[in-house]
Short mmCIF file of C-alpha atoms and ligand atoms in Angstrom, two decimals:
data_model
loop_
_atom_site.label_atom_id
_atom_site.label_comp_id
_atom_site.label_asym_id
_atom_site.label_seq_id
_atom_site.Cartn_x
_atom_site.Cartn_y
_atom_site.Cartn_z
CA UNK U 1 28.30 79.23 39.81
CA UNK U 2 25.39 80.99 41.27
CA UNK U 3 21.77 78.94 41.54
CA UNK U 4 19.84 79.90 38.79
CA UNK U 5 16.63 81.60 40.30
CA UNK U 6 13.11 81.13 38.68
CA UNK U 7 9.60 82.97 39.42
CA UNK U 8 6.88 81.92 38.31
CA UNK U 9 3.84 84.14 37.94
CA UNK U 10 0.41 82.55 37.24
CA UNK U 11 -2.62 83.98 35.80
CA UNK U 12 -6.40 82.14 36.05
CA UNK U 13 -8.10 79.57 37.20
CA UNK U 14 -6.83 76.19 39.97
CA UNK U 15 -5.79 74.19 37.04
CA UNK U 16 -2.81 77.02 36.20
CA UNK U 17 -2.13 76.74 39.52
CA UNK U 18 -1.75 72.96 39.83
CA UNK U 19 0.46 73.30 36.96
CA UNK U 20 2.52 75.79 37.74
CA UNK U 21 3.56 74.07 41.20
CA UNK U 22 4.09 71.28 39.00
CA UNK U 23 6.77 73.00 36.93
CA UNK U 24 8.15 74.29 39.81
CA UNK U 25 8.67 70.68 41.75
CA UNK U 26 10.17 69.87 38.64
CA UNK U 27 12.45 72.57 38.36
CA UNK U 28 13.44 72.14 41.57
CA UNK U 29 14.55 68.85 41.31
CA UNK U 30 16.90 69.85 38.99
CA UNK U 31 18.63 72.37 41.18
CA UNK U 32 16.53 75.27 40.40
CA UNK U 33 15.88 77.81 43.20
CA UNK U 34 12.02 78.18 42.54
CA UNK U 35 9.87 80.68 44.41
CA UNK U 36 6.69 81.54 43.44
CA UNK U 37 7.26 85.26 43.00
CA UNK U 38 9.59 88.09 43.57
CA UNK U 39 11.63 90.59 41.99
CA UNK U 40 14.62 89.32 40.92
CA UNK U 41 15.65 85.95 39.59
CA UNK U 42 17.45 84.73 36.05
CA UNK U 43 14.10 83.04 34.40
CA UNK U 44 11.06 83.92 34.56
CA UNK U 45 8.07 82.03 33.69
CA UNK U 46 4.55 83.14 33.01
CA UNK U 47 1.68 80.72 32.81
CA UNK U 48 -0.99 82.80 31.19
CA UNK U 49 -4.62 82.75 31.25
CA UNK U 50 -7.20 83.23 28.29
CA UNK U 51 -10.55 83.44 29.83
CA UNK U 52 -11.42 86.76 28.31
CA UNK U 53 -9.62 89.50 26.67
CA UNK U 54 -8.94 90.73 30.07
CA UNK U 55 -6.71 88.11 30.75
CA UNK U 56 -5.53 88.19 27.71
CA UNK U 57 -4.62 91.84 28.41
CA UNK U 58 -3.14 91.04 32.22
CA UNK U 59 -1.23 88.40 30.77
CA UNK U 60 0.58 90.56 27.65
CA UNK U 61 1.08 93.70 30.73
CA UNK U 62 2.71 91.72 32.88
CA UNK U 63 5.11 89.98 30.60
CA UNK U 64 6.00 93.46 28.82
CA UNK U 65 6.50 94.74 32.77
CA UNK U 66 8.94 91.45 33.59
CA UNK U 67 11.10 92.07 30.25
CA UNK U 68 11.27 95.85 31.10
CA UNK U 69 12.68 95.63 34.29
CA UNK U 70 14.84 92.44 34.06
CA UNK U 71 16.02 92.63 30.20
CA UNK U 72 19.01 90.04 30.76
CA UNK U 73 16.63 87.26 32.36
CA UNK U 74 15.24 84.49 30.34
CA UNK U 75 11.37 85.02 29.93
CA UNK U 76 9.22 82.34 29.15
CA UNK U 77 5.22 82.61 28.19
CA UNK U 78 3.52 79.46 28.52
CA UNK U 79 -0.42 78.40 29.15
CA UNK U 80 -3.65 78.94 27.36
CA UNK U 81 -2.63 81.69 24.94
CA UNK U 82 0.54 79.91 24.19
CA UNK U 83 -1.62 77.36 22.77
CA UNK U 84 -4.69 79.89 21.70
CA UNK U 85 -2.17 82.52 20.42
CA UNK U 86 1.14 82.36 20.36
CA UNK U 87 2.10 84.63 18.00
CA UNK U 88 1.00 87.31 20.11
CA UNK U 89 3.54 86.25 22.92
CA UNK U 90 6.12 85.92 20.46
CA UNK U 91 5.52 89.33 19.02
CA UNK U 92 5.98 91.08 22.77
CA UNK U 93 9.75 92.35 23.17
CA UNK U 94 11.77 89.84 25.63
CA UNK U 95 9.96 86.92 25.14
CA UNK U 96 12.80 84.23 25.06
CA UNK U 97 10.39 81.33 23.76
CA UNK U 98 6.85 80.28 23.84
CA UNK U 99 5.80 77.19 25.32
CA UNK U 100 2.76 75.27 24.25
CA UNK U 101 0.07 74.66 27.46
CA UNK U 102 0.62 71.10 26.21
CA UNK U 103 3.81 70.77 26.92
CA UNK U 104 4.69 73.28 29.80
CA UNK U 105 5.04 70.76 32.46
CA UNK U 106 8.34 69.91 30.19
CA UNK U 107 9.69 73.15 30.98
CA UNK U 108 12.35 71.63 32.84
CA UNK U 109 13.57 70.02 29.64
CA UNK U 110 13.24 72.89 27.64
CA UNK U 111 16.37 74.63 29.34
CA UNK U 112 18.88 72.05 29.01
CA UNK U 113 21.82 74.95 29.29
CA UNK U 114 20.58 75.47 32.56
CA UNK U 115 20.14 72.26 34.51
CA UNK U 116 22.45 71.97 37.20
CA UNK U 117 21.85 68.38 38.87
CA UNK U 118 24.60 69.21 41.58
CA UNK U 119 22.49 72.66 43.16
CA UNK U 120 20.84 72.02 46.08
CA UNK U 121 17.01 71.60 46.27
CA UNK U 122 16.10 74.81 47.21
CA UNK U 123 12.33 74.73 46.55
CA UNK U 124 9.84 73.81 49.74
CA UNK U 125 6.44 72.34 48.89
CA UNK U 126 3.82 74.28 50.22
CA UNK U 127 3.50 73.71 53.60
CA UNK U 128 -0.48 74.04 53.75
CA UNK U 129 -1.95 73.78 51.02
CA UNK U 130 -1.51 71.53 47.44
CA UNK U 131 -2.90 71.83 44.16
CA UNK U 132 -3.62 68.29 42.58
CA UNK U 133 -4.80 68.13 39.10
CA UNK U 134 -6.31 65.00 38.15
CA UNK U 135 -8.21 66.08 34.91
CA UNK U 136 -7.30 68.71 32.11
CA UNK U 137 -9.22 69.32 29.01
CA UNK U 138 -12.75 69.84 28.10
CA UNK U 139 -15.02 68.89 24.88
CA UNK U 140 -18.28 70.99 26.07
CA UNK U 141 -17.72 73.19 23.79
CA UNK U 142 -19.53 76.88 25.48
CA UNK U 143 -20.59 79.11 23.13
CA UNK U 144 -18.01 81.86 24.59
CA UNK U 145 -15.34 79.82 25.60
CA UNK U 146 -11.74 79.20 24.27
CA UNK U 147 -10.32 76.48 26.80
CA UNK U 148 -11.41 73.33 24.34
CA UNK U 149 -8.92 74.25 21.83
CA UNK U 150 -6.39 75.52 24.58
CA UNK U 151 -6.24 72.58 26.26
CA UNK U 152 -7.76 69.82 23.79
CA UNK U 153 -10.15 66.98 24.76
CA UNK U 154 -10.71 65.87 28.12
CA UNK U 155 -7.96 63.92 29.93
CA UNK U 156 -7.88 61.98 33.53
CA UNK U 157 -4.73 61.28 35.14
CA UNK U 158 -5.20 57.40 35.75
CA UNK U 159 -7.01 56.25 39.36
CA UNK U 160 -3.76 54.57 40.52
CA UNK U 161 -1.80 57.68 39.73
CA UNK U 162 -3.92 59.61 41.58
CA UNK U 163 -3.94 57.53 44.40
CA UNK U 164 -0.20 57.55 44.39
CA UNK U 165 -0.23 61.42 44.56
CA UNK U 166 -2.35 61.53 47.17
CA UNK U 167 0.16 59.14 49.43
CA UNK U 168 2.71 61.41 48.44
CA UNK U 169 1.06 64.40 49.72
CA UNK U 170 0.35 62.88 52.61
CA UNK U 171 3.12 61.43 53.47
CA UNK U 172 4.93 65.03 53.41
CA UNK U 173 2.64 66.45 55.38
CA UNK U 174 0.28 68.15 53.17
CA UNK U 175 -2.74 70.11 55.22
CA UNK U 176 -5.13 70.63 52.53
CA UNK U 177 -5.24 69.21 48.95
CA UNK U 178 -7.35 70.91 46.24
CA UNK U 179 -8.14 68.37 43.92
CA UNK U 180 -8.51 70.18 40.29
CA UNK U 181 -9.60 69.96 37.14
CA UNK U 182 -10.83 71.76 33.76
CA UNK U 183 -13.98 69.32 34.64
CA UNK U 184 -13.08 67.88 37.71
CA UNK U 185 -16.57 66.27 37.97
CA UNK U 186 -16.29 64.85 34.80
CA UNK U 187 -13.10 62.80 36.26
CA UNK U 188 -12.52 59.40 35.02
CA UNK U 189 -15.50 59.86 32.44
CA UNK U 190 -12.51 59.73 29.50
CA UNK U 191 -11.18 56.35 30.75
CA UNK U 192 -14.63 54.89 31.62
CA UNK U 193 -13.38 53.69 34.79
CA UNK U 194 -13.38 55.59 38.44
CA UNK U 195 -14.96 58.53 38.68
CA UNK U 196 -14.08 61.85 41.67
CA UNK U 197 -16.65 59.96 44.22
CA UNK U 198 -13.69 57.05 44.00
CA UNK U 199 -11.25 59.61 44.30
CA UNK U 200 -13.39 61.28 47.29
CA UNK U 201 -14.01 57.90 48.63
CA UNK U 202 -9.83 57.05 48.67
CA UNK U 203 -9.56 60.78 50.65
CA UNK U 204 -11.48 59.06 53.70
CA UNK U 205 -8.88 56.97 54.59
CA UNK U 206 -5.80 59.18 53.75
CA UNK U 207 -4.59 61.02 57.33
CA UNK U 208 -4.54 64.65 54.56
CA UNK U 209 -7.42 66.87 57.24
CA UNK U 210 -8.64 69.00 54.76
CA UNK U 211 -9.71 68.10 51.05
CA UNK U 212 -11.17 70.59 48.61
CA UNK U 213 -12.97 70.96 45.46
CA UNK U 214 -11.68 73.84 42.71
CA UNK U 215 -14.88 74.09 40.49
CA UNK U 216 -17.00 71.83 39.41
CA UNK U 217 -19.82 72.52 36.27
CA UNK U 218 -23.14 72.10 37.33
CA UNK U 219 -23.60 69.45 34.27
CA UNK U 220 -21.19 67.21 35.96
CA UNK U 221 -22.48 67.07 39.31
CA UNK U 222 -23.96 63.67 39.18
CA UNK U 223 -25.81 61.34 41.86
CA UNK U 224 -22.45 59.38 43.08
CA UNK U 225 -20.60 62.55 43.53
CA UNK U 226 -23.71 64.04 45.69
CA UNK U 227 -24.14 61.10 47.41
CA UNK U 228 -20.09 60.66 48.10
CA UNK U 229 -20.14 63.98 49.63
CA UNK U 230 -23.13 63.89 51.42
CA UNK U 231 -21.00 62.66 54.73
CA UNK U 232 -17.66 63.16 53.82
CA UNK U 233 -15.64 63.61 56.55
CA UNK U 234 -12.94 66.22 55.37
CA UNK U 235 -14.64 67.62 52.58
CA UNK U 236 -14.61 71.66 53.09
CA UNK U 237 -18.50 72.62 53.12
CA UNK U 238 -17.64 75.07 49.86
CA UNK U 239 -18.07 74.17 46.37
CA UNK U 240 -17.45 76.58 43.25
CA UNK U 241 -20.57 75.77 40.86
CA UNK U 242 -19.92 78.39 37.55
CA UNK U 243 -23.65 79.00 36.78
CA UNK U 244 -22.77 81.96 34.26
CA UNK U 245 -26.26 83.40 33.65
CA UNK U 246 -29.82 83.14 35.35
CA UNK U 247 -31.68 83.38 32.60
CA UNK U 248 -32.88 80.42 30.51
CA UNK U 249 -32.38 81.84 27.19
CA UNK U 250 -29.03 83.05 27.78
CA UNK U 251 -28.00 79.42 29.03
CA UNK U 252 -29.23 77.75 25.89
CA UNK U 253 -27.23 80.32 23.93
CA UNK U 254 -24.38 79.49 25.77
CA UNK U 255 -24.79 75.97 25.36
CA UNK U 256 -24.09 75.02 28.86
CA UNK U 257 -26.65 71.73 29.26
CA UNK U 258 -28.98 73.09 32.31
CA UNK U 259 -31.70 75.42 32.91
CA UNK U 260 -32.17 77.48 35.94
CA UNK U 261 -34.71 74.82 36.87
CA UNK U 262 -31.97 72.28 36.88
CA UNK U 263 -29.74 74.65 38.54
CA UNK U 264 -31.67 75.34 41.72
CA UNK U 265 -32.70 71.69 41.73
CA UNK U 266 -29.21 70.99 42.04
CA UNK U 267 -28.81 73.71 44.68
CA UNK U 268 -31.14 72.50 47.10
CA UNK U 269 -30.10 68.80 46.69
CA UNK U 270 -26.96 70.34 47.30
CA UNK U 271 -28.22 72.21 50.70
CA UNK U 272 -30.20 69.30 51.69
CA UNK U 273 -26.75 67.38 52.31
CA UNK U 274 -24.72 70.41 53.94
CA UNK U 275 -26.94 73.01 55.37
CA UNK U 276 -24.25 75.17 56.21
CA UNK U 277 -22.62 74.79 52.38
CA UNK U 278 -20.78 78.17 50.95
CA UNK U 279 -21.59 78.32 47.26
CA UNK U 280 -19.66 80.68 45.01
CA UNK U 281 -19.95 81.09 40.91
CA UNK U 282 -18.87 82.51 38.05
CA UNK U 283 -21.19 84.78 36.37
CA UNK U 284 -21.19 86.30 32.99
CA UNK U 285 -22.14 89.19 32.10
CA UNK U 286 -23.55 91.44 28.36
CA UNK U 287 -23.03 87.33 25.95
CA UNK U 288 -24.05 88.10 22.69
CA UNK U 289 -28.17 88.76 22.30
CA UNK U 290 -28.52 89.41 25.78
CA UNK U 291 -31.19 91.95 26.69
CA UNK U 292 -31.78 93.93 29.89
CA UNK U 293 -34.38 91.96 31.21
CA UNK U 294 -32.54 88.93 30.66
CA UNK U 295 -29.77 90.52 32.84
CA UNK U 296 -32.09 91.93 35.23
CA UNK U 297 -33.33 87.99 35.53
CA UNK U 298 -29.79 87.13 36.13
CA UNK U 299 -29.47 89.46 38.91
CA UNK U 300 -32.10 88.33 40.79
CA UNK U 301 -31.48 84.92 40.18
CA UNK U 302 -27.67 85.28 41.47
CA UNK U 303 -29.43 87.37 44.47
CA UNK U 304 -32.06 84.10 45.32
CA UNK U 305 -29.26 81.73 44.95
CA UNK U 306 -27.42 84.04 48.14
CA UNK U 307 -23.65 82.97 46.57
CA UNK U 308 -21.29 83.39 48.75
CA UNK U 309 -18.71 84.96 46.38
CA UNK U 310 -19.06 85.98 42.71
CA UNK U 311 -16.67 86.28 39.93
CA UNK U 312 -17.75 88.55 37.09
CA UNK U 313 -16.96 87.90 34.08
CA UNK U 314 -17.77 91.14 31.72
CA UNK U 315 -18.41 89.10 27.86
CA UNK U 316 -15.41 89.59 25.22
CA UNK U 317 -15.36 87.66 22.11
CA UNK U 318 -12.53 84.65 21.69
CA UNK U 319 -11.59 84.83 18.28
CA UNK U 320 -12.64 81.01 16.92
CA UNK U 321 -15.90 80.56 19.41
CA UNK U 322 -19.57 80.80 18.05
CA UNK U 323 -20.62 83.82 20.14
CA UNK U 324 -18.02 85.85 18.73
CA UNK U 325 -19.44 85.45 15.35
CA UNK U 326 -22.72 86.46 16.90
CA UNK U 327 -24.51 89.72 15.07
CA UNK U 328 -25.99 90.54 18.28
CA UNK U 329 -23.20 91.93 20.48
CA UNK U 330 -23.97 94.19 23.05
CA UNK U 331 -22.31 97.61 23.31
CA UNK U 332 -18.93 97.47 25.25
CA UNK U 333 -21.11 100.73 27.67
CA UNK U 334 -23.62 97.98 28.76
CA UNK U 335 -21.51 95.19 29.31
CA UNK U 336 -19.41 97.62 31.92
CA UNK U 337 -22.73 98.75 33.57
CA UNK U 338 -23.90 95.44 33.82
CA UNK U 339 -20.74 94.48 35.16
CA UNK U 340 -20.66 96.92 37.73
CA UNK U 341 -24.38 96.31 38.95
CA UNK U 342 -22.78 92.49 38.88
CA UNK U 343 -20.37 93.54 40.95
CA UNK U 344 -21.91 95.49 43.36
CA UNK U 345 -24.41 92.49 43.72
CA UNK U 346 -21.20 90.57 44.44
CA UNK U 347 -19.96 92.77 47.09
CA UNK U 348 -22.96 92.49 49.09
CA UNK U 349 -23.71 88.95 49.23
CA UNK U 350 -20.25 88.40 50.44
CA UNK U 351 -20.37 91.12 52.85
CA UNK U 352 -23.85 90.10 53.99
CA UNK U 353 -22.50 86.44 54.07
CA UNK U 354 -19.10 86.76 55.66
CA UNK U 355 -20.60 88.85 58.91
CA UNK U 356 -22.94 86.06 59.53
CA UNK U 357 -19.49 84.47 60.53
CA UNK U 358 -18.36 86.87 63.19
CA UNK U 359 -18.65 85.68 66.84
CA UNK U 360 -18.20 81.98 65.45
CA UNK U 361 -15.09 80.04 66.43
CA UNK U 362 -13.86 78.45 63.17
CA UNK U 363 -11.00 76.32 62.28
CA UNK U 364 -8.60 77.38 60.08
CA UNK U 365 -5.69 76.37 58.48
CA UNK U 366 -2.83 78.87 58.54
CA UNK U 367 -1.45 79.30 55.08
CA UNK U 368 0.81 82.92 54.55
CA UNK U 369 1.64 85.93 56.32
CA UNK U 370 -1.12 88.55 54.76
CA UNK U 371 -1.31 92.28 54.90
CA UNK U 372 -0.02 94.74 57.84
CA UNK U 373 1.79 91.47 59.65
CA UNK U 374 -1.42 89.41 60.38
CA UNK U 375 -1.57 85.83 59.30
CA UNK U 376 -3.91 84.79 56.71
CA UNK U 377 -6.16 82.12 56.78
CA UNK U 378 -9.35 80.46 54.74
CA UNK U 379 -11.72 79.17 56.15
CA UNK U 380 -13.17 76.27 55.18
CA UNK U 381 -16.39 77.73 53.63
CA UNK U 382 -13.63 80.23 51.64
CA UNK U 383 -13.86 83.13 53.67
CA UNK U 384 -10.25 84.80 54.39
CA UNK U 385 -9.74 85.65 57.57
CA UNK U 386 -6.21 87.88 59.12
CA UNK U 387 -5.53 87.64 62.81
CA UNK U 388 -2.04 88.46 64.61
CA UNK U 389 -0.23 85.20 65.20
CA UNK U 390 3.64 84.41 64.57
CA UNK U 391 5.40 82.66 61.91
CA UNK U 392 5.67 79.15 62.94
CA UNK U 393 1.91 79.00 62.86
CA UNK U 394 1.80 78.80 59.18
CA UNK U 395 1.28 75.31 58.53
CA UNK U 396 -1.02 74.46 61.38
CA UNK U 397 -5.03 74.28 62.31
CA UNK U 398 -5.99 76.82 64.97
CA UNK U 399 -9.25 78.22 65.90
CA UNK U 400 -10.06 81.62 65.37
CA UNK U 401 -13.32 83.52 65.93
CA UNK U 402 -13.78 86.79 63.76
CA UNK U 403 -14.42 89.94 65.88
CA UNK U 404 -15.32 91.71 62.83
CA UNK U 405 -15.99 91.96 59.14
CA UNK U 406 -14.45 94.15 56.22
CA UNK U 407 -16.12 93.35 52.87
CA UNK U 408 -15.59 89.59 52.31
CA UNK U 409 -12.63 89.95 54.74
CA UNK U 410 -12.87 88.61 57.90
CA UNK U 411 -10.78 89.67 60.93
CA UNK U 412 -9.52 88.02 64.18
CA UNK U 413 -8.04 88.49 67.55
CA UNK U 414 -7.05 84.73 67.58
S1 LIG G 501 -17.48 73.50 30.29
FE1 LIG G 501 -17.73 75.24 28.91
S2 LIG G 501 -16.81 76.97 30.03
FE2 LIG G 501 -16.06 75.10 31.02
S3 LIG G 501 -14.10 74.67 29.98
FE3 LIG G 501 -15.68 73.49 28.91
S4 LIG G 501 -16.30 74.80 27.21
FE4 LIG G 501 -15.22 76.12 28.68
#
């Protein structure tokens, strides 16, 4: 009897991630062969994404596209529209069941016909880098925002369990860990016991030579986390701070809890403690009642901040949230142009910022063969950098300098 082969295709943000090579570890212990993508295999599982209708519409293209072209395999939708719609996934030809977000990491249970305890593990850990999620959930409640009732009230994986992750990690030879979370700086705030400087503070003394932040809200970046990272001495020099507008009154529409005041304060505290810090954001763009100056505040705002890297986020309503109700919508035309001057804003501040890199010898951990044969690296400020180099790289630190720069793209000679 032939392995039974899963892929697993995720859509959105870090936490997805972390939970999809979650699912897969625990697939793989039961004899699965698990890859993370390809073109054949006997299940397939998508863990889908509801940030906007975008991903919605990503999501509901890609599944239709997997039960097209493999129509015997077993296709299973899981994630946030599983829990925010699942109807919808139902409805799409193929589907062979829905699983709620809540429960995906049972997924192994769910397909009892096909555990096979005899197969061989056939699934490698990442080599480089892991995903570990040590909070889900979120109760803040954005005016635009869907994930609260996707992924219900905020939840911290205990300290101890974390700490007994982390070992694990370690102890197969993990390069990087990405420590994620919904709120990831809210961590421990649930349990009223440790918070992420603990778990930032346990990192020091754990032989892992690279740790990493996914995102963290700018609400949640308190005092002890500043102060914890201040000097930390793995901590990658990049954070992901989602500021979403620049403009005050769009904030307190969106309910987020800061003003741009509070936002640059944070910035510069931020600076002050790593000069050299890579900051990238989420940005978004045409909320309800937002008017052309207010986005023409945002732009310059996102321009004085000099992000690294942006992700644009054009508005669209999520059925259930406030600012879908709101009678103040803007016109589908102005939220593309204001995406695309978004955009375009994006492309040059990571152009601008990634050629201030060339002609600097950097340290990078080697993570996948890329494009055209080169390996393909980030750096530890986030910048992705290809340079020729063979296989058994992958896995290791080397030092690179980039010769040149292509966009964001940096590229190498080794
Ligand atoms: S903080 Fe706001 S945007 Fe982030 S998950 Fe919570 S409600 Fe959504």
């Amino acid at each position: 009897m032939a392995v039974p082969r899963v892929r697993i295709y995720t859509l959105g943000c870090k936490v997805n991630q972390c939970d999809s090579e979650e699912i897969a570890r625990s697939l793989a212990a039961r004899g699965y062969e698990v890859g993370a993508r390809g073109d054949s295999a006997d299940i397939f599982i998508v863990n889908t994404c509801t940030v906007t209708a975008t991903a919605d519409a990503k999501a509901r293209k890609l599944i239709r596209r997997l039960a097209r072209a493999h129509p015997e395999a077993t296709l299973i939708a899981t994630g946030c529209i599983a829990e925010s719609d699942p109807h919808a996934l139902l409805e799409l030809p193929g589907v062979t069941a829905v699983i709620p977000n809540s429960r995906k990491l049972q997924i192994a249970d769910f397909l009892p016909e096909l555990q096979a305890p005899m197969f061989p593990k056939t699934y490698l850990p990442s080599r480089t880098r892991s995903f570990l999620k040590i909070q889900d959930g979120c109760d803040h409640r954005c005016a635009y925002c869907a994930v609260p009732d996707a992924r219900g009230r905020p939840m911290s994986k205990p300290f101890k369990r974390v700490l007994e992750a982390i070992a694990s990690l370690a102890d197969t030879g993990a390069k990087e860990i990405v420590l994620c979370g919904i709120r990831l700086g809210a961590y421990g705030a649930d349990r009223g016991d440790k918070n992420l400087a603990d778990v930032l503070r346990s990192l020091r003394k754990i032989g892992i030579p690279r740790v990493r932040l996914s995102s963290i809200e700018p609400m949640d970046l308190d005092e002890a986390i500043l102060e914890e990272i201040a000097d930390h001495p793995t901590l990658c020099h990049h954070l992901h701070l989602p500021v979403q507008s620049g403009d005050d009154g769009v904030l307190a529409a969106m309910g987020r809890g800061y003003s741009t005041a509070d936002f640059v304060t944070l910035v510069s505290r931020i600076r002050r403690a790593w000069p050299d810090v890579a900051l990238t954001t989420d940005v978004m763009v045409g909320f309800p009642g937002e008017t052309d100056a207010q986005f023409e505040r945002t732009l310059s705002f996102i321009r004085e901040m000099a992000f690294t890297r942006l992700h644009v986020f054009p508005y669209s309503p999520r059925p259930g949230t406030p600012a879908a109700d709101h009678p103040d919508q803007v016109a589908a035309k102005s939220r593309k142009s204001r995406a695309d001057r978004m955009l375009a804003l994006a492309e040059e501040l990571s152009s601008t910022a990634a050629s201030e890199w060339v002609g600097t010898p950097v340290s990078v951990l080697v993570e996948e063969k890329g494009r055209d044969k080169l390996l393909a690296v980030h750096t530890p400020h986030y910048f992705r950098v290809h340079f020729p180099g063979s296989d058994d790289t992958i896995g290791r630190i080397v030092t690179v300098t980039p010769t040149c720069a292509e966009s964001s793209d940096l590229y190498a000679d080794r």
